[in-house]
XYZ file of N, CA, C and O in Angstrom:
720
model
N -6.091 12.578 -9.813
C -5.938 11.513 -8.886
C -6.908 10.336 -9.281
O -6.590 9.161 -9.084
N -7.966 10.570 -9.883
C -8.976 9.553 -10.178
C -8.886 9.144 -11.637
O -9.944 8.665 -12.197
N -7.832 9.317 -12.296
C -7.730 8.851 -13.688
C -6.289 8.431 -13.926
O -5.362 8.743 -13.177
N -6.072 7.687 -15.036
C -4.771 7.346 -15.406
C -4.336 6.001 -14.979
O -5.216 5.115 -14.618
N -3.022 5.722 -14.955
C -2.569 4.388 -14.558
C -1.510 4.561 -13.514
O -1.045 5.631 -13.262
N -1.209 3.533 -12.891
C -0.204 3.515 -11.845
C 0.833 2.477 -12.074
O 0.540 1.361 -12.416
N 2.135 2.850 -11.810
C 3.205 1.891 -11.796
C 3.974 2.020 -10.482
O 4.172 3.125 -10.018
N 4.159 0.902 -9.843
C 4.720 0.926 -8.490
C 6.003 0.152 -8.406
O 6.231 -0.859 -9.089
N 6.845 0.626 -7.524
C 8.039 -0.089 -7.168
C 7.633 -1.292 -6.293
O 6.669 -1.340 -5.712
N 8.580 -2.198 -6.171
C 8.373 -3.355 -5.281
C 8.217 -2.884 -3.896
O 7.334 -3.394 -3.159
N 8.938 -1.866 -3.501
C 8.819 -1.378 -2.080
C 7.377 -0.886 -1.815
O 6.826 -1.197 -0.745
N 6.833 -0.114 -2.840
C 5.452 0.363 -2.599
C 4.459 -0.758 -2.459
O 3.636 -0.788 -1.509
N 4.520 -1.722 -3.348
C 3.622 -2.863 -3.419
C 3.659 -3.567 -2.063
O 2.644 -3.995 -1.502
N 4.846 -3.799 -1.535
C 5.033 -4.614 -0.325
C 4.504 -3.822 0.913
O 4.174 -4.407 1.859
N 4.496 -2.532 0.838
C 4.072 -1.694 1.993
C 2.611 -1.269 1.937
O 2.121 -0.811 2.922
N 1.922 -1.457 0.788
C 0.606 -0.907 0.690
C -0.387 -1.941 1.242
O -0.473 -3.064 0.845
N -1.253 -1.532 2.168
C -2.210 -2.399 2.826
C -3.358 -2.799 1.939
O -3.941 -3.896 2.139
N -3.860 -2.018 1.063
C -5.008 -2.250 0.181
C -6.259 -2.743 0.965
O -6.619 -3.899 0.843
N -6.866 -1.809 1.639
C -8.113 -2.173 2.428
C -9.344 -1.798 1.577
O -10.392 -2.486 1.842
N -9.267 -0.951 0.711
C -10.448 -0.491 -0.045
C -10.729 -1.229 -1.332
O -9.818 -2.012 -1.829
N -11.887 -0.938 -1.898
C -12.272 -1.599 -3.194
C -12.918 -0.527 -4.019
O -13.461 0.453 -3.549
N -12.899 -0.710 -5.304
C -13.543 0.241 -6.173
C -12.689 1.552 -6.391
O -11.524 1.519 -6.351
N -13.424 2.619 -6.602
C -12.805 3.879 -6.864
C -11.994 4.406 -5.624
O -11.103 5.215 -5.802
N -12.304 3.879 -4.450
C -11.598 4.382 -3.326
C -10.119 3.914 -3.309
O -9.278 4.531 -2.696
N -9.838 2.893 -4.062
C -8.461 2.424 -4.083
C -7.488 3.429 -4.556
O -6.365 3.578 -4.006
N -7.881 4.216 -5.568
C -6.968 5.210 -6.105
C -6.635 6.337 -5.052
O -5.503 6.708 -4.878
N -7.674 6.675 -4.298
C -7.424 7.626 -3.222
C -6.553 7.038 -2.158
O -5.645 7.699 -1.652
N -6.763 5.804 -1.781
C -5.962 5.170 -0.739
C -4.471 5.062 -1.206
O -3.553 5.266 -0.407
N -4.275 4.749 -2.489
C -2.946 4.608 -2.991
C -2.111 5.960 -2.919
O -1.044 6.038 -2.477
N -2.817 7.012 -3.263
C -2.218 8.332 -3.237
C -1.937 8.780 -1.821
O -0.829 9.212 -1.510
N -2.880 8.590 -0.951
C -2.710 8.972 0.479
C -1.535 8.201 1.193
O -0.798 8.736 1.880
N -1.449 6.907 0.745
C -0.429 6.025 1.333
C 0.978 6.579 0.886
O 1.836 6.691 1.709
N 1.075 6.945 -0.372
C 2.340 7.424 -0.867
C 2.697 8.824 -0.176
O 3.848 9.094 0.153
N 1.701 9.684 -0.031
C 1.959 10.982 0.609
C 2.238 10.821 2.019
O 3.108 11.516 2.581
N 1.596 9.932 2.769
C 1.751 9.740 4.161
C 3.150 9.265 4.533
O 3.710 9.764 5.485
N 3.697 8.386 3.681
C 5.038 7.821 4.008
C 6.147 8.650 3.355
O 7.263 8.220 3.297
N 5.772 9.810 2.729
C 6.700 10.628 2.029
C 7.509 9.899 0.991
O 8.724 9.999 0.874
N 6.782 9.021 0.217
C 7.400 8.296 -0.822
C 7.583 9.134 -2.078
O 6.718 10.004 -2.340
N 8.680 9.038 -2.725
C 8.798 9.772 -3.953
C 7.877 9.217 -4.996
O 7.696 8.015 -5.155
N 7.160 10.152 -5.694
C 6.378 9.674 -6.805
C 6.278 10.783 -7.878
O 6.653 11.868 -7.630
N 5.905 10.383 -9.064
C 5.864 11.280 -10.217
C 4.650 11.034 -11.025
O 4.147 9.882 -11.006
N 4.107 11.989 -11.640
C 2.978 11.827 -12.559
C 3.458 11.793 -13.970
O 4.394 12.475 -14.329
N 2.829 10.931 -14.804
C 3.275 10.747 -16.114
C 2.057 11.158 -16.998
O 0.989 10.641 -16.723
N 2.302 12.041 -17.961
C 1.139 12.423 -18.802
C 0.714 11.214 -19.689
O 1.534 10.510 -20.166
N -0.571 11.117 -19.800
C -1.118 10.027 -20.635
C -1.993 10.680 -21.732
O -2.575 11.712 -21.583
N -2.168 9.852 -22.772
C -2.998 10.344 -23.930
C -4.459 9.863 -23.606
O -4.676 8.699 -23.267
N -5.384 10.778 -23.678
C -6.736 10.411 -23.503
C -7.429 10.293 -24.871
O -7.147 11.043 -25.805
N -8.313 9.274 -25.007
C -8.944 9.073 -26.139
C -10.488 9.072 -25.883
O -10.905 8.809 -24.792
N -11.285 9.215 -26.975
C -12.737 9.140 -26.805
C -13.113 7.705 -26.546
O -12.602 6.777 -27.157
N -14.073 7.511 -25.652
C -14.577 6.184 -25.359
C -15.260 5.648 -26.651
O -16.005 6.251 -27.297
N -14.915 4.329 -26.946
C -15.625 3.741 -28.007
C -17.175 3.692 -27.871
O -17.637 3.663 -26.772
N -17.834 3.858 -29.016
C -19.302 3.981 -28.904
C -19.994 2.764 -28.366
O -21.015 2.863 -27.752
N -19.393 1.588 -28.528
C -19.978 0.366 -27.954
C -19.849 0.151 -26.527
O -20.374 -0.739 -25.947
N -18.935 0.939 -25.889
C -18.635 0.668 -24.437
C -19.531 1.697 -23.616
O -19.988 2.666 -24.034
N -19.672 1.242 -22.340
C -20.475 2.120 -21.473
C -19.651 2.310 -20.190
O -18.814 1.487 -19.795
N -19.875 3.480 -19.538
C -19.189 3.798 -18.361
C -19.815 3.113 -17.182
O -21.061 3.008 -17.036
N -18.952 2.663 -16.198
C -19.506 2.007 -14.968
C -19.619 3.078 -13.865
O -20.031 2.800 -12.774
N -19.200 4.296 -14.200
C -19.250 5.397 -13.174
C -20.747 5.810 -12.862
O -21.455 6.051 -13.801
N -21.037 5.859 -11.594
C -22.264 6.369 -11.191
C -21.908 7.623 -10.345
O -21.436 7.463 -9.180
N -22.106 8.773 -10.903
C -21.447 9.963 -10.383
C -21.839 10.241 -8.890
O -20.937 10.372 -8.133
N -23.076 10.248 -8.585
C -23.426 10.565 -7.147
C -23.088 9.506 -6.174
O -22.370 9.714 -5.203
N -23.494 8.271 -6.413
C -23.159 7.238 -5.426
C -21.641 7.000 -5.309
O -21.128 6.857 -4.139
N -20.938 6.977 -6.382
C -19.427 6.815 -6.279
C -18.742 8.058 -5.684
O -17.841 7.855 -4.903
N -19.331 9.246 -6.019
C -18.697 10.372 -5.376
C -18.925 10.391 -3.828
O -18.030 10.824 -3.153
N -20.098 10.022 -3.381
C -20.395 9.919 -2.052
C -19.541 8.850 -1.313
O -19.012 9.096 -0.206
N -19.303 7.715 -1.970
C -18.430 6.701 -1.435
C -17.014 7.255 -1.257
O -16.395 7.011 -0.276
N -16.488 7.905 -2.262
C -15.142 8.473 -2.175
C -15.119 9.558 -1.153
O -14.142 9.547 -0.361
N -16.101 10.413 -0.968
C -16.098 11.447 -0.008
C -16.056 10.798 1.473
O -15.345 11.221 2.346
N -16.884 9.777 1.593
C -16.932 9.092 2.924
C -15.563 8.421 3.141
O -15.132 8.481 4.359
N -14.970 7.867 2.158
C -13.712 7.179 2.316
C -12.577 8.214 2.663
O -11.667 8.001 3.494
N -12.670 9.424 2.009
C -11.694 10.512 2.300
C -11.836 10.965 3.782
O -10.810 11.185 4.432
N -13.029 11.027 4.289
C -13.301 11.390 5.716
C -12.655 10.272 6.603
O -12.064 10.647 7.613
N -12.865 9.064 6.243
C -12.257 7.940 7.045
C -10.778 8.019 6.995
O -10.036 7.858 7.993
N -10.157 8.286 5.855
C -8.711 8.440 5.766
C -8.208 9.600 6.515
O -7.148 9.516 7.172
N -8.978 10.741 6.514
C -8.605 11.875 7.275
C -8.527 11.536 8.786
O -7.565 11.930 9.512
N -9.563 10.775 9.220
C -9.584 10.423 10.652
C -8.394 9.479 10.994
O -7.798 9.582 12.029
N -8.020 8.528 10.127
C -6.985 7.656 10.337
C -5.610 8.192 10.246
O -4.732 7.886 10.986
N -5.413 9.133 9.255
C -4.118 9.663 8.981
C -3.798 10.950 9.743
O -2.681 11.316 9.991
N -4.793 11.792 10.040
C -4.668 13.025 10.789
C -5.609 13.121 11.943
O -6.545 14.027 11.811
N -5.574 12.249 12.888
C -6.622 12.236 13.883
C -6.696 13.509 14.742
O -7.797 13.871 15.164
N -5.562 14.198 14.956
C -5.619 15.442 15.715
C -6.457 16.475 15.016
O -7.220 17.165 15.656
N -6.199 16.693 13.712
C -7.023 17.604 12.939
C -8.461 17.237 12.881
O -9.411 18.077 13.023
N -8.727 15.925 12.644
C -10.137 15.507 12.511
C -10.827 15.683 13.857
O -11.917 16.364 13.936
N -10.371 15.191 14.937
C -11.046 15.339 16.267
C -10.904 16.735 16.794
O -11.748 17.173 17.528
N -9.843 17.447 16.426
C -9.824 18.868 16.800
C -10.922 19.746 16.090
O -11.432 20.599 16.860
N -11.192 19.379 14.915
C -12.268 20.145 14.161
C -13.544 19.734 14.874
O -14.387 20.708 15.109
N -13.806 18.514 15.216
C -15.052 18.163 15.883
C -15.115 18.800 17.266
O -16.187 19.320 17.748
N -14.016 18.923 17.988
C -13.914 19.522 19.322
C -14.240 21.035 19.177
O -14.945 21.585 20.043
N -13.710 21.592 18.170
C -13.931 23.082 17.949
C -15.489 23.332 17.724
O -16.017 24.263 18.196
N -15.966 22.452 16.867
C -17.481 22.558 16.526
C -18.280 22.355 17.823
O -19.249 23.068 18.014
N -17.861 21.418 18.640
C -18.602 21.241 19.900
C -18.421 22.389 20.825
O -19.357 22.803 21.480
N -17.274 22.988 20.850
C -17.105 24.227 21.694
C -17.936 25.344 21.161
O -18.503 26.079 21.969
N -18.009 25.564 19.850
C -18.893 26.609 19.269
C -20.396 26.336 19.615
O -21.095 27.328 19.918
N -20.771 25.077 19.518
C -22.165 24.749 19.913
C -22.416 25.067 21.422
O -23.521 25.480 21.768
N -21.411 24.809 22.215
C -21.565 25.052 23.642
C -21.728 26.614 23.892
O -22.526 27.076 24.622
N -20.873 27.419 23.147
C -21.018 28.861 23.287
C -22.357 29.385 22.794
O -22.974 30.224 23.437
N -22.785 28.883 21.639
C -24.116 29.275 21.097
C -25.187 28.854 21.982
O -26.176 29.684 22.255
N -25.109 27.692 22.569
C -26.175 27.209 23.544
C -26.197 28.049 24.749
O -27.249 28.433 25.242
N -25.022 28.483 25.301
C -24.934 29.283 26.428
C -25.506 30.655 26.237
O -26.206 31.205 27.069
N -25.086 31.284 25.069
C -25.493 32.632 24.816
C -26.923 32.813 24.281
O -27.678 33.689 24.705
N -27.244 32.001 23.322
C -28.559 32.146 22.687
C -29.635 31.230 23.296
O -30.726 31.540 23.299
N -29.181 30.037 23.709
C -30.143 28.997 24.166
C -30.882 29.478 25.414
O -32.089 29.069 25.541
N -30.296 30.243 26.186
C -31.007 30.803 27.416
C -32.226 31.594 27.028
O -33.155 31.750 27.847
N -32.198 32.235 25.892
C -33.335 33.024 25.436
C -34.542 32.160 25.034
O -35.712 32.511 25.261
N -34.249 30.989 24.458
C -35.302 30.160 23.952
C -35.641 28.946 24.833
O -36.667 28.331 24.687
N -34.681 28.563 25.667
C -34.809 27.415 26.590
C -34.762 27.926 28.000
O -34.486 29.085 28.290
N -35.077 27.071 28.945
C -34.909 27.484 30.286
C -33.430 27.674 30.561
O -32.618 26.921 30.045
N -33.073 28.619 31.442
C -31.714 28.903 31.700
C -30.976 27.689 32.249
O -29.787 27.404 31.951
N -31.622 26.902 33.091
C -30.925 25.732 33.700
C -30.675 24.707 32.590
O -29.489 24.093 32.534
N -31.634 24.439 31.675
C -31.428 23.495 30.660
C -30.371 23.960 29.642
O -29.609 23.166 29.203
N -30.374 25.195 29.320
C -29.355 25.821 28.344
C -27.936 25.605 28.941
O -26.984 25.217 28.315
N -27.838 25.847 30.279
C -26.504 25.656 30.889
C -26.102 24.293 30.930
O -24.923 23.970 30.671
N -26.997 23.342 31.243
C -26.637 21.926 31.184
C -26.258 21.457 29.792
O -25.256 20.628 29.640
N -26.932 21.964 28.819
C -26.688 21.550 27.439
C -25.269 22.156 27.008
O -24.471 21.467 26.343
N -25.006 23.366 27.441
C -23.674 23.997 27.099
C -22.520 23.205 27.787
O -21.504 23.009 27.157
N -22.768 22.773 29.016
C -21.793 21.990 29.707
C -21.593 20.601 28.974
O -20.401 20.177 28.852
N -22.647 19.986 28.566
C -22.547 18.712 27.828
C -21.781 18.949 26.500
O -20.800 18.130 26.242
N -21.994 19.957 25.831
C -21.257 20.213 24.573
C -19.804 20.478 24.859
O -18.890 20.043 24.110
N -19.516 21.226 25.977
C -18.125 21.496 26.384
C -17.443 20.191 26.709
O -16.282 19.955 26.330
N -18.089 19.331 27.497
C -17.481 18.047 27.881
C -17.184 17.197 26.699
O -16.134 16.527 26.570
N -18.138 17.119 25.742
C -17.916 16.419 24.476
C -16.666 16.930 23.735
O -15.849 16.167 23.255
N -16.510 18.276 23.717
C -15.398 18.864 23.052
C -14.116 18.495 23.745
O -13.145 18.199 23.023
N -14.040 18.458 24.995
C -12.855 18.068 25.680
C -12.564 16.580 25.511
O -11.356 16.247 25.237
N -13.548 15.768 25.435
C -13.329 14.284 25.173
C -12.802 14.158 23.745
O -11.850 13.370 23.469
N -13.326 14.876 22.747
C -12.919 14.737 21.352
C -11.447 15.287 21.249
O -10.650 14.597 20.541
N -11.153 16.359 21.911
C -9.806 16.815 21.827
C -8.700 15.868 22.452
O -7.698 15.676 21.819
N -9.115 15.241 23.520
C -8.338 14.266 24.173
C -8.076 13.060 23.294
O -6.944 12.560 23.103
N -9.196 12.622 22.710
C -9.070 11.507 21.751
C -8.168 11.808 20.587
O -7.392 10.917 20.186
N -8.218 13.023 20.048
C -7.421 13.428 18.952
C -5.951 13.465 19.401
O -5.140 12.978 18.493
N -5.622 13.903 20.542
C -4.199 13.913 20.981
C -3.679 12.456 21.082
O -2.557 12.146 20.652
N -4.446 11.578 21.764
C -4.008 10.240 21.943
C -3.846 9.533 20.667
O -2.910 8.836 20.347
N -4.918 9.623 19.703
C -4.827 8.921 18.476
C -3.708 9.476 17.520
O -3.160 8.729 16.722
N -3.414 10.746 17.759
C -2.347 11.326 16.888
C -1.037 10.698 17.278
O -0.188 10.417 16.436
N -0.747 10.448 18.589
C 0.466 9.811 19.031
C 0.535 8.406 18.475
O 1.586 8.002 18.003
N -0.557 7.662 18.517
C -0.605 6.341 18.005
C -0.323 6.322 16.519
O 0.404 5.510 15.994
N -0.934 7.256 15.821
C -0.830 7.433 14.336
C 0.613 7.732 13.905
O 1.096 7.162 13.013
N 1.223 8.548 14.689
C 2.687 8.878 14.391
C 3.554 7.636 14.556
O 4.423 7.366 13.722
N 3.360 6.830 15.622
C 4.193 5.657 15.797
C 3.869 4.639 14.646
O 4.824 4.026 14.178
N 2.646 4.481 14.269
C 2.321 3.603 13.160
C 2.954 4.028 11.906
O 3.415 3.213 11.102
N 2.889 5.321 11.647
C 3.581 5.903 10.415
C 5.021 5.620 10.432
O 5.546 5.230 9.382
N 5.678 5.740 11.565
C 7.115 5.534 11.580
C 7.425 3.925 11.320
O 8.394 3.649 10.612
N 6.548 3.121 11.884
C 6.811 1.689 11.638
C 6.532 1.387 10.138
O 7.295 0.574 9.568
N 5.502 1.955 9.556
C 5.206 1.719 8.124
C 6.381 2.248 7.288
O 6.720 1.613 6.310
N 6.921 3.394 7.624
C 8.050 3.944 6.875
C 9.303 3.041 6.932
O 9.969 2.806 5.977
N 9.530 2.473 8.123
C 10.650 1.562 8.275
C 10.415 0.309 7.522
O 11.403 -0.184 6.846
N 9.190 -0.183 7.421
C 8.861 -1.370 6.738
C 9.067 -1.099 5.269
O 9.530 -1.994 4.452
N 8.632 0.082 4.791
C 8.738 0.456 3.397
C 10.252 0.495 2.988
O 10.663 -0.016 1.972
N 11.046 1.161 3.866
C 12.467 1.251 3.583
C 13.223 -0.078 3.609
O 14.293 -0.173 3.017
N 12.683 -0.989 4.384
C 13.285 -2.338 4.515
C 13.183 -3.190 3.293
O 13.917 -4.151 3.056
N 12.233 -2.860 2.422
C 12.037 -3.626 1.187
C 13.061 -3.255 0.168
O 13.452 -2.146 0.026
N 13.555 -4.274 -0.557
C 14.590 -3.989 -1.611
C 13.839 -3.239 -2.716
O 12.600 -3.435 -2.979
N 14.499 -2.298 -3.344
C 13.930 -1.475 -4.403
C 14.024 -2.234 -5.688
O 15.009 -2.910 -5.964
N 13.164 -2.030 -6.560
C 13.204 -2.554 -7.902
C 12.094 -3.572 -8.203
O 11.248 -3.797 -7.307
N 12.086 -4.093 -9.421
C 11.136 -5.064 -9.766
C 11.642 -6.522 -9.506
O 12.791 -6.716 -9.507
N 10.727 -7.411 -9.206
C 11.215 -8.764 -8.984
C 11.739 -9.362 -10.228
O 11.449 -8.999 -11.382
N 12.519 -10.453 -10.119
C 13.081 -11.108 -11.279
C 11.870 -11.885 -12.014
O 11.006 -12.359 -11.319
N 11.933 -11.777 -13.228
C 10.829 -12.421 -14.022
C 11.370 -13.377 -14.982
O 12.556 -13.275 -15.505
N 10.591 -14.436 -15.341
C 10.980 -15.327 -16.368
C 10.405 -14.820 -17.632
O 9.169 -14.683 -17.808
N 11.196 -14.723 -18.646
C 10.751 -14.170 -19.892
C 10.416 -15.328 -20.813
O 11.151 -16.231 -21.082
N 9.210 -15.250 -21.472
C 8.781 -16.282 -22.420
C 9.191 -15.892 -23.857
O 9.059 -16.658 -24.713
N 9.633 -14.620 -23.958
C 9.942 -14.136 -25.358
C 11.454 -14.135 -25.676
O 11.816 -13.458 -26.604
N 12.238 -14.752 -24.849
C 13.628 -14.893 -25.138
C 14.472 -13.704 -24.562
O 15.732 -13.769 -24.655
N 13.891 -12.750 -24.056
C 14.626 -11.638 -23.473
C 15.179 -11.995 -22.066
O 14.512 -12.801 -21.432
N 16.198 -11.355 -21.714
C 16.819 -11.654 -20.426
C 15.921 -11.151 -19.309
O 15.176 -10.221 -19.500
N 15.872 -11.882 -18.187
C 14.975 -11.407 -17.099
C 15.449 -10.117 -16.512
O 16.610 -9.815 -16.579
N 14.487 -9.357 -15.990
C 14.835 -8.043 -15.406
C 15.468 -8.341 -14.037
O 14.935 -8.926 -13.258
N 16.652 -7.765 -13.871
C 17.314 -7.838 -12.589
C 16.780 -6.696 -11.673
O 16.403 -5.632 -12.246
N 16.873 -6.839 -10.363
C 16.331 -5.806 -9.501
C 17.068 -4.518 -9.703
O 16.478 -3.458 -9.640
N 18.368 -4.573 -9.908
C 19.112 -3.296 -10.069
C 18.828 -2.634 -11.372
O 19.118 -1.400 -11.470
N 18.260 -3.287 -12.403
C 18.089 -2.764 -13.728
C 16.678 -2.257 -13.869
O 16.263 -1.717 -14.905
N 15.846 -2.345 -12.825
C 14.401 -2.035 -12.958
C 14.098 -0.668 -13.321
O 13.490 -0.397 -14.361
N 14.468 0.285 -12.530
C 14.182 1.723 -12.751
C 15.391 2.541 -12.439
O 16.269 2.101 -11.613
N 15.499 3.717 -13.011
C 16.663 4.538 -12.693
C 16.773 5.031 -11.315
O 17.855 5.381 -10.810
N 15.696 5.223 -10.561
C 15.802 5.752 -9.201
C 14.526 5.327 -8.410
O 13.612 4.773 -8.981
N 14.633 5.614 -7.161
C 13.422 5.156 -6.337
C 12.251 6.044 -6.456
O 11.968 6.874 -5.617
N 11.467 5.859 -7.484
C 10.257 6.682 -7.804
C 9.110 5.770 -8.035
O 9.225 4.850 -8.802
N 8.034 6.033 -7.380
C 6.777 5.261 -7.618
C 5.920 6.183 -8.532
O 5.742 7.367 -8.247
N 5.501 5.716 -9.681
C 4.825 6.430 -10.622
C 3.369 6.357 -10.313
O 2.743 5.301 -10.197
N 2.728 7.524 -10.169
C 1.304 7.592 -9.873
C 0.739 8.625 -10.983
O 0.986 9.778 -10.855
N 0.003 8.090 -11.897
C -0.539 8.874 -12.972
C -1.997 9.083 -12.778
O -2.697 8.322 -12.178
């Protein structure tokens, strides 16, 4: 997912929102294609040794943390029920642990209040997940309709080398977005 090149159909380009920058863009492109159930294919590429005079711009830890944070954000946006459901489950487990074990180390009244607070937070998180999942599903349907409304193929181009311009119908053999 984080290497190679990408070739997109006109449909894909017109439907892709492109909110991110840097290494996160590749993750966003892949999630967008998967979320809208767009057909895509991987193409094998030849890898070569980096020239000795060039240097890598990759900073392993900072870039990895940025990508991980971005994946969490995408998870929240694309699958809110699972995201908030996981947080609600963790809150419920904290409530149970606080109720069972907290009474031994804290005053029973404070442990009970803390367990109730964790339970309430879990209920709020679960409710937010259900509501946001409904909104996310309707947004996904609208994005899919917008994707399918775009004509397939490459735009007409003016050729400077004497070749005939590419017509939309001649662009690619089928509706496939190539993600390598």
